[in-house]
PDB file of C-alpha atoms and ligand atoms in Angstrom:
ATOM      1  CA  MET A   1       0.000   0.000   0.000  1.00  0.00           C
ATOM      2  CA  ARG A   2       1.176   3.564  -0.689  1.00  0.00           C
ATOM      3  CA  ILE A   3       1.500   5.237   2.710  1.00  0.00           C
ATOM      4  CA  ALA A   4       2.705   8.740   3.615  1.00  0.00           C
ATOM      5  CA  ILE A   5       4.132   9.228   7.089  1.00  0.00           C
ATOM      6  CA  GLY A   6       5.184  12.348   8.972  1.00  0.00           C
ATOM      7  CA  ALA A   7       6.051  13.210  12.556  1.00  0.00           C
ATOM      8  CA  ASP A   8       7.058  16.336  14.434  1.00  0.00           C
ATOM      9  CA  HIS A   9       9.744  16.315  17.143  1.00  0.00           C
ATOM     10  CA  GLY A  10       7.141  15.045  19.647  1.00  0.00           C
ATOM     11  CA  GLY A  11       6.423  12.068  17.397  1.00  0.00           C
ATOM     12  CA  TYR A  12      10.075  11.101  17.153  1.00  0.00           C
ATOM     13  CA  PRO A  13      11.379   8.381  17.587  1.00  0.00           C
ATOM     14  CA  LEU A  14       8.115   6.397  17.474  1.00  0.00           C
ATOM     15  CA  ASN A  15       7.841   7.301  13.788  1.00  0.00           C
ATOM     16  CA  GLU A  16      11.168   5.548  13.111  1.00  0.00           C
ATOM     17  CA  THR A  17       9.816   2.300  14.562  1.00  0.00           C
ATOM     18  CA  LEU A  18       6.662   2.630  12.474  1.00  0.00           C
ATOM     19  CA  ILE A  19       8.670   3.360   9.319  1.00  0.00           C
ATOM     20  CA  ALA A  20      10.774   0.230   9.849  1.00  0.00           C
ATOM     21  CA  GLU A  21       7.656  -1.860  10.482  1.00  0.00           C
ATOM     22  CA  LEU A  22       5.843  -0.578   7.384  1.00  0.00           C
ATOM     23  CA  ARG A  23       8.909  -1.028   5.168  1.00  0.00           C
ATOM     24  CA  ASN A  24       9.403  -4.576   6.461  1.00  0.00           C
ATOM     25  CA  ALA A  25       5.777  -5.295   5.644  1.00  0.00           C
ATOM     26  CA  GLY A  26       6.469  -4.251   2.039  1.00  0.00           C
ATOM     27  CA  HIS A  27       4.545  -0.975   1.905  1.00  0.00           C
ATOM     28  CA  ASP A  28       5.542   1.814  -0.460  1.00  0.00           C
ATOM     29  CA  LEU A  29       6.388   4.597   1.986  1.00  0.00           C
ATOM     30  CA  THR A  30       6.687   8.337   1.469  1.00  0.00           C
ATOM     31  CA  ASP A  31       8.607   9.436   4.547  1.00  0.00           C
ATOM     32  CA  PHE A  32       8.431  13.140   5.402  1.00  0.00           C
ATOM     33  CA  GLY A  33      10.504  12.856   8.600  1.00  0.00           C
ATOM     34  CA  THR A  34      11.409  14.257  11.009  1.00  0.00           C
ATOM     35  CA  HIS A  35      14.510  12.213  11.595  1.00  0.00           C
ATOM     36  CA  ASP A  36      15.812  14.528  14.284  1.00  0.00           C
ATOM     37  CA  GLY A  37      13.756  14.839  17.447  1.00  0.00           C
ATOM     38  CA  SER A  38      16.143  17.399  18.961  1.00  0.00           C
ATOM     39  CA  ILE A  39      14.981  20.209  16.669  1.00  0.00           C
ATOM     40  CA  PRO A  40      11.610  21.706  17.666  1.00  0.00           C
ATOM     41  CA  ASP A  41       9.304  21.854  14.669  1.00  0.00           C
ATOM     42  CA  ASP A  42       5.602  22.264  13.932  1.00  0.00           C
ATOM     43  CA  TYR A  43       3.040  19.473  13.479  1.00  0.00           C
ATOM     44  CA  PRO A  44       0.912  21.411  10.929  1.00  0.00           C
ATOM     45  CA  ASP A  45       3.839  21.260   8.481  1.00  0.00           C
ATOM     46  CA  TYR A  46       3.776  17.461   8.579  1.00  0.00           C
ATOM     47  CA  ALA A  47      -0.010  17.358   8.430  1.00  0.00           C
ATOM     48  CA  ARG A  48       0.170  19.469   5.275  1.00  0.00           C
ATOM     49  CA  LYS A  49       2.737  17.173   3.644  1.00  0.00           C
ATOM     50  CA  VAL A  50       0.829  13.996   4.436  1.00  0.00           C
ATOM     51  CA  ALA A  51      -2.523  15.517   3.408  1.00  0.00           C
ATOM     52  CA  ASP A  52      -1.063  16.798   0.132  1.00  0.00           C
ATOM     53  CA  ALA A  53       0.359  13.341  -0.622  1.00  0.00           C
ATOM     54  CA  ILE A  54      -3.075  11.774  -0.193  1.00  0.00           C
ATOM     55  CA  LEU A  55      -5.018  14.463  -2.022  1.00  0.00           C
ATOM     56  CA  SER A  56      -2.591  14.340  -4.965  1.00  0.00           C
ATOM     57  CA  GLY A  57      -2.825  10.533  -5.150  1.00  0.00           C
ATOM     58  CA  THR A  58       0.807   9.904  -4.200  1.00  0.00           C
ATOM     59  CA  ALA A  59      -0.382   8.025  -1.120  1.00  0.00           C
ATOM     60  CA  GLU A  60      -3.565   6.093  -0.369  1.00  0.00           C
ATOM     61  CA  ILE A  61      -3.423   6.654   3.373  1.00  0.00           C
ATOM     62  CA  GLY A  62      -1.283   8.590   5.827  1.00  0.00           C
ATOM     63  CA  ILE A  63       0.114   8.322   9.325  1.00  0.00           C
ATOM     64  CA  LEU A  64       0.905  11.349  11.491  1.00  0.00           C
ATOM     65  CA  VAL A  65       2.691  11.182  14.819  1.00  0.00           C
ATOM     66  CA  CYS A  66       3.050  14.055  17.263  1.00  0.00           C
ATOM     67  CA  GLY A  67       3.314  14.171  21.051  1.00  0.00           C
ATOM     68  CA  SER A  68      -0.363  13.630  21.774  1.00  0.00           C
ATOM     69  CA  GLY A  69      -1.663  13.040  18.250  1.00  0.00           C
ATOM     70  CA  VAL A  70      -4.184  15.826  18.858  1.00  0.00           C
ATOM     71  CA  GLY A  71      -2.471  18.662  17.019  1.00  0.00           C
ATOM     72  CA  ALA A  72      -1.783  16.445  14.030  1.00  0.00           C
ATOM     73  CA  ALA A  73      -5.445  15.376  13.890  1.00  0.00           C
ATOM     74  CA  VAL A  74      -6.711  18.950  14.208  1.00  0.00           C
ATOM     75  CA  ALA A  75      -4.431  20.158  11.419  1.00  0.00           C
ATOM     76  CA  ALA A  76      -5.036  17.211   9.082  1.00  0.00           C
ATOM     77  CA  ASN A  77      -8.808  17.516   9.389  1.00  0.00           C
ATOM     78  CA  LYS A  78      -8.629  21.083   8.032  1.00  0.00           C
ATOM     79  CA  PHE A  79      -7.905  19.625   4.586  1.00  0.00           C
ATOM     80  CA  ARG A  80     -10.991  18.952   2.530  1.00  0.00           C
ATOM     81  CA  GLY A  81     -11.141  15.235   1.781  1.00  0.00           C
ATOM     82  CA  ILE A  82      -8.953  14.251   4.694  1.00  0.00           C
ATOM     83  CA  ARG A  83     -10.540  12.241   7.471  1.00  0.00           C
ATOM     84  CA  ALA A  84      -7.993  11.884  10.248  1.00  0.00           C
ATOM     85  CA  ALA A  85      -8.548   9.576  13.210  1.00  0.00           C
ATOM     86  CA  LEU A  86      -6.674   9.961  16.477  1.00  0.00           C
ATOM     87  CA  CYS A  87      -6.487   6.419  17.834  1.00  0.00           C
ATOM     88  CA  GLY A  88      -5.242   4.982  21.095  1.00  0.00           C
ATOM     89  CA  ASP A  89      -6.792   1.545  20.643  1.00  0.00           C
ATOM     90  CA  THR A  90      -7.094  -1.047  17.897  1.00  0.00           C
ATOM     91  CA  TYR A  91     -10.918  -1.037  17.772  1.00  0.00           C
ATOM     92  CA  SER A  92     -11.015   2.654  16.836  1.00  0.00           C
ATOM     93  CA  ALA A  93      -8.181   2.098  14.374  1.00  0.00           C
ATOM     94  CA  HIS A  94     -10.005  -0.484  12.264  1.00  0.00           C
ATOM     95  CA  GLN A  95     -13.468   1.013  12.729  1.00  0.00           C
ATOM     96  CA  SER A  96     -12.225   4.417  11.602  1.00  0.00           C
ATOM     97  CA  ARG A  97     -11.486   2.797   8.236  1.00  0.00           C
ATOM     98  CA  GLU A  98     -14.414   0.378   8.069  1.00  0.00           C
ATOM     99  CA  HIS A  99     -17.154   2.857   9.012  1.00  0.00           C
ATOM    100  CA  ASP A 100     -15.700   6.336   8.590  1.00  0.00           C
ATOM    101  CA  ASP A 101     -13.378   5.727   5.642  1.00  0.00           C
ATOM    102  CA  CYS A 102     -10.608   7.589   7.436  1.00  0.00           C
ATOM    103  CA  ASN A 103      -7.502   8.110   5.372  1.00  0.00           C
ATOM    104  CA  VAL A 104      -5.115   9.373   8.054  1.00  0.00           C
ATOM    105  CA  LEU A 105      -4.165   7.739  11.343  1.00  0.00           C
ATOM    106  CA  CYS A 106      -2.856  10.028  14.089  1.00  0.00           C
ATOM    107  CA  LEU A 107      -0.870   8.720  17.025  1.00  0.00           C
ATOM    108  CA  GLY A 108       0.436  10.295  20.212  1.00  0.00           C
ATOM    109  CA  ALA A 109       4.007   9.176  20.820  1.00  0.00           C
ATOM    110  CA  ARG A 110       3.832  10.429  24.407  1.00  0.00           C
ATOM    111  CA  VAL A 111       0.606   8.531  25.014  1.00  0.00           C
ATOM    112  CA  VAL A 112       0.827   5.081  23.459  1.00  0.00           C
ATOM    113  CA  GLY A 113       3.622   2.575  23.942  1.00  0.00           C
ATOM    114  CA  ILE A 114       5.537   1.173  21.003  1.00  0.00           C
ATOM    115  CA  GLU A 115       3.836  -2.235  20.885  1.00  0.00           C
ATOM    116  CA  LEU A 116       0.336  -0.756  21.081  1.00  0.00           C
ATOM    117  CA  ALA A 117       1.232   1.814  18.420  1.00  0.00           C
ATOM    118  CA  LEU A 118       2.397  -0.983  16.123  1.00  0.00           C
ATOM    119  CA  GLU A 119      -0.847  -2.910  16.648  1.00  0.00           C
ATOM    120  CA  ILE A 120      -2.891   0.230  15.999  1.00  0.00           C
ATOM    121  CA  VAL A 121      -0.991   0.848  12.763  1.00  0.00           C
ATOM    122  CA  ARG A 122      -1.447  -2.776  11.640  1.00  0.00           C
ATOM    123  CA  ALA A 123      -5.182  -2.612  12.383  1.00  0.00           C
ATOM    124  CA  PHE A 124      -5.605   0.681  10.498  1.00  0.00           C
ATOM    125  CA  VAL A 125      -3.589  -0.406   7.462  1.00  0.00           C
ATOM    126  CA  ALA A 126      -5.311  -3.804   7.166  1.00  0.00           C
ATOM    127  CA  ALA A 127      -8.880  -2.479   7.468  1.00  0.00           C
ATOM    128  CA  ARG A 128     -11.022  -1.388   4.513  1.00  0.00           C
ATOM    129  CA  PHE A 129     -14.116   0.785   4.201  1.00  0.00           C
ATOM    130  CA  THR A 130     -17.116  -1.553   4.144  1.00  0.00           C
ATOM    131  CA  GLY A 131     -19.055   0.693   1.761  1.00  0.00           C
ATOM    132  CA  GLU A 132     -22.332  -0.017   3.522  1.00  0.00           C
ATOM    133  CA  GLU A 133     -25.169   2.367   2.741  1.00  0.00           C
ATOM    134  CA  ARG A 134     -25.447   3.782   6.253  1.00  0.00           C
ATOM    135  CA  HIS A 135     -21.776   4.662   6.306  1.00  0.00           C
ATOM    136  CA  ARG A 136     -21.943   6.227   2.835  1.00  0.00           C
ATOM    137  CA  ARG A 137     -24.950   8.278   3.939  1.00  0.00           C
ATOM    138  CA  ARG A 138     -23.070   9.598   6.975  1.00  0.00           C
ATOM    139  CA  LEU A 139     -19.989  10.403   4.924  1.00  0.00           C
ATOM    140  CA  GLU A 140     -22.167  12.307   2.461  1.00  0.00           C
ATOM    141  CA  LYS A 141     -23.364  14.401   5.405  1.00  0.00           C
ATOM    142  CA  VAL A 142     -19.767  15.082   6.396  1.00  0.00           C
ATOM    143  CA  ARG A 143     -19.045  16.158   2.798  1.00  0.00           C
ATOM    144  CA  ALA A 144     -22.110  18.399   2.880  1.00  0.00           C
ATOM    145  CA  ILE A 145     -20.669  20.152   5.952  1.00  0.00           C
ATOM    146  CA  GLU A 146     -17.348  20.602   4.145  1.00  0.00           C
ATOM    147  CA  ASN A 147     -19.126  22.031   1.105  1.00  0.00           C
ATOM    148  CA  GLU A 148     -21.246  24.407   3.206  1.00  0.00           C
ATOM    149  CA  MET A 149     -18.215  25.710   5.084  1.00  0.00           C
ATOM    150  CA  SER A 150     -16.273  26.150   1.872  1.00  0.00           C
ATOM    151  CA  ALA A 151     -19.187  28.061   0.275  1.00  0.00           C
ATOM    152  CA  LYS A 152     -19.408  30.329   3.331  1.00  0.00           C
ATOM    153  CA  MET A 153     -15.699  31.068   3.104  1.00  0.00           C
ATOM    154  CA  SER A 154     -16.007  31.896  -0.615  1.00  0.00           C
ATOM    155  CA  ASP A 155     -18.859  34.323   0.131  1.00  0.00           C
ATOM    156  CA  LYS A 156     -16.614  36.179   2.567  1.00  0.00           C
ATOM    157  CA  LEU A 157     -13.802  36.624   0.028  1.00  0.00           C
TER     158      LEU A 157
HETATM  159  C1  RB5 B 201       5.046  19.326  20.749  1.00  0.00           C
HETATM  160  O1  RB5 B 201       5.609  19.669  21.967  1.00  0.00           O
HETATM  161  C2  RB5 B 201       3.586  18.923  20.925  1.00  0.00           C
HETATM  162  O2  RB5 B 201       2.844  20.033  21.314  1.00  0.00           O
HETATM  163  C3  RB5 B 201       3.035  18.302  19.657  1.00  0.00           C
HETATM  164  O3  RB5 B 201       3.845  17.230  19.286  1.00  0.00           O
HETATM  165  C4  RB5 B 201       1.646  17.715  19.753  1.00  0.00           C
HETATM  166  O4  RB5 B 201       1.514  16.898  20.873  1.00  0.00           O
HETATM  167  C5  RB5 B 201       0.512  18.638  19.640  1.00  0.00           C
HETATM  168  O5  RB5 B 201      -0.644  18.211  19.727  1.00  0.00           O
END
């Protein structure tokens, strides 16, 4: 699978473990770093890179790691078409794909341990959107919200 991954300094070095795991599993990875946790940087920059990779078709899904996972999720969800799930358990990880068709997984490196993070990533990557009508209907409502907000912004310009 084509996967984009990015982490700020708070997400390092968990991201390195995830990168190794995903590469070993044979995934085609676009790695946006950081590879240096000693330099303070900004999670929205990584959210932008991962979101752009998905929206341009370079990646099918993305993984963002920051200290709590919260900032990364907030930033990623600002991009139209991105559905980012902050997960601290495997149930949410697979359901976020199966029901909500999420395309970005966010993790908090200061919150989850390495083994749990690996299981969460495996669950997210292996799961697929079920495509059931009720889930499609709900996603259409989410898209309607996006469209309304975008129209309101255009009116203000
Ligand atoms: C960085 O210190 C930290 O604020 C960031 O990684 C993230 O946890 C924000 O939500």
